[in-house]
Every structure is written in C-alpha cells, then in structure tokens.
Coordinates of C-alpha atoms in Angstrom, one line a residue:
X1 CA 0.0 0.0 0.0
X2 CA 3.0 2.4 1.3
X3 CA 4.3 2.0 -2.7
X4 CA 1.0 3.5 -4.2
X5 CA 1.0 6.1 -2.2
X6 CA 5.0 7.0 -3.3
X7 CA 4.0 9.7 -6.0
X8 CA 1.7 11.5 -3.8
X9 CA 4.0 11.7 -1.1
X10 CA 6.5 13.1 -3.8
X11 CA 4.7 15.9 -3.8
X12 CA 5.9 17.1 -0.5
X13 CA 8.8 15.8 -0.4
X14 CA 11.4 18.7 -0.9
X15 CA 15.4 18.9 -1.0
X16 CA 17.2 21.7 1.0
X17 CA 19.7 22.8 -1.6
X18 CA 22.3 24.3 0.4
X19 CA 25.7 24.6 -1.2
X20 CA 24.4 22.3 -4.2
X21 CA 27.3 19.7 -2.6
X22 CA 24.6 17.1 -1.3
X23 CA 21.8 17.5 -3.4
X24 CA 21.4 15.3 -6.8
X25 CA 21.4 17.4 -10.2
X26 CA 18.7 15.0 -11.7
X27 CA 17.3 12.4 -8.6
X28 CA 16.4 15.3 -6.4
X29 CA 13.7 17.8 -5.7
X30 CA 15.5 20.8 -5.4
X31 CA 13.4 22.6 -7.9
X32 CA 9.8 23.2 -8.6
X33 CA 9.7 21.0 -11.2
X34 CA 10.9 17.8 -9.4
X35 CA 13.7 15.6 -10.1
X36 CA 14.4 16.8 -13.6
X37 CA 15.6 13.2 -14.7
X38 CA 11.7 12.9 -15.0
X39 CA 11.3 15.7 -16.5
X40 CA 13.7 15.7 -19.6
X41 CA 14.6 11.5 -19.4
X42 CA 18.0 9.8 -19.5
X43 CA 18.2 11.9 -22.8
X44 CA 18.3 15.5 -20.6
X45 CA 21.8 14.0 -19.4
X46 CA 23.1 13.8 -22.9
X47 CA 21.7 17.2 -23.6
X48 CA 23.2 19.1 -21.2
X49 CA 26.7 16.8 -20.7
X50 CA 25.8 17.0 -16.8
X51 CA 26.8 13.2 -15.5
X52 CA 23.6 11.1 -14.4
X53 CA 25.1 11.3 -10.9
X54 CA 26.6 14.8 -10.3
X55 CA 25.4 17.2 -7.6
X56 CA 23.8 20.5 -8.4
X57 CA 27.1 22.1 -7.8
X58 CA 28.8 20.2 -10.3
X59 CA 26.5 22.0 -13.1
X60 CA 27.2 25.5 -11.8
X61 CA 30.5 27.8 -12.8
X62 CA 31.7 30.7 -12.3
X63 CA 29.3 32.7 -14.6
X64 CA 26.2 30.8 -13.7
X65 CA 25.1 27.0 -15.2
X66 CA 27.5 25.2 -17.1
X67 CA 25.2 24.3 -19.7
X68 CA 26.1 24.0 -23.6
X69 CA 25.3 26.6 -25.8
X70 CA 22.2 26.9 -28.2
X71 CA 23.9 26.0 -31.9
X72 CA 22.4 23.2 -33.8
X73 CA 25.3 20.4 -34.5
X74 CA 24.9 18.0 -37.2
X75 CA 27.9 15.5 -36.1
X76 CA 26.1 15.4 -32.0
X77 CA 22.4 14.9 -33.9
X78 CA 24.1 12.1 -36.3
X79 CA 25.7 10.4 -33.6
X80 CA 22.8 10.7 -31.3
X81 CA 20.8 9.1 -33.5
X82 CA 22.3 7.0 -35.4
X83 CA 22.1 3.0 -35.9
X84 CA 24.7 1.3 -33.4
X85 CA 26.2 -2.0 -34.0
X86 CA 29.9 -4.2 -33.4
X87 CA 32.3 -2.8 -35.9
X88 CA 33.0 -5.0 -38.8
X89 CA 36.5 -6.8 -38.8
X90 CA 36.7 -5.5 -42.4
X91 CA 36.0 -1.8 -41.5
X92 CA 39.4 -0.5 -40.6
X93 CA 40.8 -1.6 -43.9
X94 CA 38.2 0.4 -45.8
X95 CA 37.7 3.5 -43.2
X96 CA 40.8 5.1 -41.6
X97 CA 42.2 8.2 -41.2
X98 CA 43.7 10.2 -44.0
X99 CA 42.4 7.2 -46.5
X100 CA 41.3 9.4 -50.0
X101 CA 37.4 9.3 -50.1
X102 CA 36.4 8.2 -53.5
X103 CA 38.9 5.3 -53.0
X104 CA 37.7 4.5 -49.6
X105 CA 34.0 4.5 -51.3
X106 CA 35.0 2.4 -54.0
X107 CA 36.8 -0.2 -51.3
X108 CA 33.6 -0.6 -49.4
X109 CA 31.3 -1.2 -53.3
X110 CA 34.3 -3.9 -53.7
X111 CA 34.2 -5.4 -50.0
X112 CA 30.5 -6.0 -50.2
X113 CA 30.8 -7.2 -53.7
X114 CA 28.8 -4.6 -55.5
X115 CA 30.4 -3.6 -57.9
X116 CA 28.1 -3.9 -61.6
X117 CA 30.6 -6.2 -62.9
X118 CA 29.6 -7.7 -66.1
X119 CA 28.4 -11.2 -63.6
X120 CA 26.1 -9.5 -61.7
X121 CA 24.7 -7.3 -65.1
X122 CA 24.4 -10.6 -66.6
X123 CA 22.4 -12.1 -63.5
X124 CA 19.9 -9.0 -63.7
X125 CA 19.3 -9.8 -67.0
X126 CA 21.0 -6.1 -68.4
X127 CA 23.7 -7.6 -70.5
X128 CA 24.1 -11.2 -72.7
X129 CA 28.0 -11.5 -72.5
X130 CA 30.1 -12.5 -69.3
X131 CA 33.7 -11.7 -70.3
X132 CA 36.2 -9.7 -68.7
X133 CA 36.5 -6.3 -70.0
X134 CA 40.2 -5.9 -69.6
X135 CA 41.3 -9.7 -70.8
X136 CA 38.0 -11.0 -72.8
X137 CA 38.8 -14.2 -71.6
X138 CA 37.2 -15.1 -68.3
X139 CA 34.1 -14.2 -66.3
X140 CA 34.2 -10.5 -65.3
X141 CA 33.3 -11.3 -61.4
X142 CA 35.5 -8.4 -58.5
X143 CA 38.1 -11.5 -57.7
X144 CA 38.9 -11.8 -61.1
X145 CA 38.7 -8.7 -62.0
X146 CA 40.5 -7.1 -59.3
X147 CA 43.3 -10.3 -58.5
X148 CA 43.5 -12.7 -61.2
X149 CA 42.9 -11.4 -64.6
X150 CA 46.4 -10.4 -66.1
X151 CA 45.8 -6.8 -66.6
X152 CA 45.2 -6.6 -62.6
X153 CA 48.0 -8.9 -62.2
X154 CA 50.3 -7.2 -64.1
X155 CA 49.5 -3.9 -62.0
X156 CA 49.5 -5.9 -58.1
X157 CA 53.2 -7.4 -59.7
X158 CA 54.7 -3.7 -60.4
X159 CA 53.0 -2.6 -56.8
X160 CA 54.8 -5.6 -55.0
X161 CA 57.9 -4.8 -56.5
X162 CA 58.0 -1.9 -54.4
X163 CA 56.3 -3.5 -51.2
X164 CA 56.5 -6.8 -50.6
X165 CA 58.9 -8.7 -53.9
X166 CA 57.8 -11.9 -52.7
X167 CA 54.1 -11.6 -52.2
X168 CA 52.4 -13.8 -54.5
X169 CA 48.9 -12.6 -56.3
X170 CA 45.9 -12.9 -54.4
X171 CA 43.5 -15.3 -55.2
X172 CA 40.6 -13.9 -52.8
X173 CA 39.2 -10.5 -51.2
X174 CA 40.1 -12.7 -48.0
X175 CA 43.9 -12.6 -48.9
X176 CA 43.7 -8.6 -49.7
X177 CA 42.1 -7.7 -46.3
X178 CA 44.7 -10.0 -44.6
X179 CA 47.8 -8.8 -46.2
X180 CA 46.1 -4.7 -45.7
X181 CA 46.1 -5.9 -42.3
X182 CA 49.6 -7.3 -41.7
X183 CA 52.7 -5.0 -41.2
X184 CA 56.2 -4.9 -41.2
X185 CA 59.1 -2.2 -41.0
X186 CA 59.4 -2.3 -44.6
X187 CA 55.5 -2.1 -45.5
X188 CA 53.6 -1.0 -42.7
X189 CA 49.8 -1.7 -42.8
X190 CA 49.2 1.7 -43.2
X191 CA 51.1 2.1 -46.8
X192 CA 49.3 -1.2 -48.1
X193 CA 46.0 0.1 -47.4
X194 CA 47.0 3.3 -49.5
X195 CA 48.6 1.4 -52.2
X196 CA 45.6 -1.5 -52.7
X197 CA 43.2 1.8 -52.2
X198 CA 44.5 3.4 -55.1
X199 CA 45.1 0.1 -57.2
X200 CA 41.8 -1.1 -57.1
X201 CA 40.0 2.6 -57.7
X202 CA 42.2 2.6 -60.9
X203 CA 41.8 -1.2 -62.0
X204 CA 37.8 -0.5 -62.1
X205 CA 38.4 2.9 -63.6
X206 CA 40.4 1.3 -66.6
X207 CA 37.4 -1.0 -66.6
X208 CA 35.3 1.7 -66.9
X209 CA 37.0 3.4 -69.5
X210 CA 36.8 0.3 -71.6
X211 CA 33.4 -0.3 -71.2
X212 CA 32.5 3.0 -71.9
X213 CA 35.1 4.7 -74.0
X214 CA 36.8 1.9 -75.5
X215 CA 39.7 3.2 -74.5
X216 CA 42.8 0.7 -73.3
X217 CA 46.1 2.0 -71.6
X218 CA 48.5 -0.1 -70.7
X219 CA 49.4 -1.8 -67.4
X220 CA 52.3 -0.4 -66.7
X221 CA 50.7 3.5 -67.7
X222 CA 47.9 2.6 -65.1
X223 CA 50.8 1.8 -62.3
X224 CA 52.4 5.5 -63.0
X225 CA 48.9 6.4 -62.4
X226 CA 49.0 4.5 -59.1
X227 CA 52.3 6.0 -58.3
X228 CA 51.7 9.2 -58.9
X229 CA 48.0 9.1 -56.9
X230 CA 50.3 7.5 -53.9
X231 CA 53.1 10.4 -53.5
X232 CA 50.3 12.7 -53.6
X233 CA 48.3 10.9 -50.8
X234 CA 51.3 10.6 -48.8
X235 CA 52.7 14.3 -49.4
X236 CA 49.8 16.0 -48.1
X237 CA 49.9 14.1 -45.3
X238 CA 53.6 14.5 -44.3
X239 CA 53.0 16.8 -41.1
X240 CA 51.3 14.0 -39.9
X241 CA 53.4 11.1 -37.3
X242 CA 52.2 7.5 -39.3
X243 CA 52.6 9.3 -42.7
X244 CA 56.3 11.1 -42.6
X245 CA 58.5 7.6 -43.6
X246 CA 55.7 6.1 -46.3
X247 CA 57.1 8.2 -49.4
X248 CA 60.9 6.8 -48.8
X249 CA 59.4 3.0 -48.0
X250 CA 56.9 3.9 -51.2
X251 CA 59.9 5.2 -54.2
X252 CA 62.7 3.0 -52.6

C-alpha cells in the first residue's frame, strides 16, 4: 500500500539545496519542477553533458550554469541518432584516417561485392555476355577482375615490386584484407592500405573506360597512375606522425 502512495507523497517531499554539494542534479527535488531526470529522461543528461550522478554544484561555474550553448550540431544529432552496431572486422581496412574518399568509397562497393561487374549485369538480366572487359577471356566477377585477370595482375606485380617482392597474387578478397592488415618495417599496414586503395579505384576505372570509352592503356601507364596518386596521398599528409616515412618506404 505504502508503494502507491509514493508519487503523492513526492509531492511534499522537498530537498534543501544548500551549497548544491549534497543535493542530486537529476534524482532530487531541489526545484519546482521535481527531479528533472523525470522531466527531460535519461536523454536530458546527454543534452546538457551533466553526468547522471553529479550534484547541483557540479552544473554550476563561475558565470552561472554550465550548460552548452544553443547552436544546432549535425555530427552530435548524427551520432545521437544513429544505428549502433559491433564494428566489422573488415572496416578499418576500408575507413581510416587520411584514407582518399572516392577510394575508400569504392573499397567498401568492392568489399561488399557490389560492384556492376559484367556477372552480376548478366544475372539481372541487363547484359548477354560474361567476359572480362580488360582480358576478354574469363568471367568478369570483383576476384577476377581485381586479382586474377592479367591486366590486374600485371599492376599488383609492379606494386609488390615496391612492397613486398615476394608476395604472391591474391586469389581472394580474403587474402587482400589479410595482407592490408599485416605489417612490417618495410611495409607497414598503413602504406598497403593506400597502395591497394589506389590500385583497385584505378583497375575498375580502366574497366570503366573500356566499357564506356573503348579506351585501353597499358598496365604499366595505369601503375604510373597509381604511383603518382600514392606520392600525392602521402605528401599532403607529411606533417602527420604515421605518414612522414611512407614516401621513402613507397619510391625505394
């Protein structure tokens, strides 16, 4: 019986503020609203960035409340609202800092295996023939494409040559993310991820110009792309710690 009778009793039930030291910021009475927890919800913590368990004076400064101030934030209302979930063991070899945007777009199409290769066209029904666009010969799938068609291969042998001499071609996405995710002294995980980055962008790109343009440059021409896309990366990144060493480990 005593329980039912809580929320009227509630209504008497009063906190001395004081010095603000004792009283709760968001359990207690101390204003004529009530506890504001039930006022503005768990959210009104977040809100205000006052601690679900600090005391009134923990919310005041020298100038009054300590509350933030009244600008709209798109990055706070993303995050506040935004779908949570346990990040992807692939993620950090698609998303990481300084990694070029288009290339780090095109990484993800590729990881999830969506990119309108001439398979999938051929599977919706858009397109009759199922060859590769850069060797004719086999099915244009993303591992072939990307790994083991000799155009591709040709590019991944020029980039070893400069990273790893003795890493063979890959024969799976798998085999990319694990190799992007190893690191050594003399090719740090950091410059891989770069280098297949810009490799791939370019290998669909050439694709893509084929397709479209019917125009074919050489392997070796789409490596000097490569190249050239990588000392950029790096160079306007130099200030940074991670980055200063990658263009002398890159051009060696």
């Amino acid at each position: 019986m005593l329980l039912f009778l809580r929320p009227l009793a509630e209504q008497f039930v009063k906190c001395n503020l004081g010095n603000g030291r004792i009283a709760h910021f968001w359990h207690d009475s101390w204003t004529s609203l009530g506890p504001l927890i039930k006022v503005m919800g768990d959210y009104g913590s977040r809100s205000l960035r006052i601690p679900l368990n600090a005391r009134v004076v923990e919310a005041l400064g020298v100038n009054g409340w300590k509350l933030p101030l009244s600008r709209f934030s798109s990055a706070r209302t993303w995050d506040a609202i935004r779908p949570r979930a346990p990040e992807l063991d692939w993620a950090k070899a698609v998303w990481f800092k300084g990694a070029v945007p288009k290339h780090a777009f095109n990484m993800w199409i590729s990881q999830l295996d969506r990119l309108p290769t001439r398979q999938r066209l051929a599977s919706w029904g858009h397109i009759q023939s199922f060859d590769c666009c850069l060797c004719t010969i086999e099915t244009e799938s993303r591992d072939h494409l990307l790994f083991s068609c000799e155009f591709a291969a040709q590019v991944w042998r020029l980039a070893f040559s400069r990273l790893c001499p003795r890493q063979r071609l890959f024969c799976s996405w798998a085999e990319l993310l694990s190799w992007m995710r190893s690191s050594s002294t003399s090719a740090p995980s950091l410059l891989k991820k770069v280098s297949a980055h810009a490799i791939i962008y370019n290998i669909w790109r050439q694709r893509n110009n084929v397709l479209h343009n019917n125009l074919r440059i050489a392997p070796l021409i789409i490596f000097k792309i490569v190249d050239r896309e990588i000392r950029n990366i790096i160079s306007s990144r130099y200030h940074r710690k991670r980055w200063r060493n990658l263009m002398v480990l890159w051009i060696r």
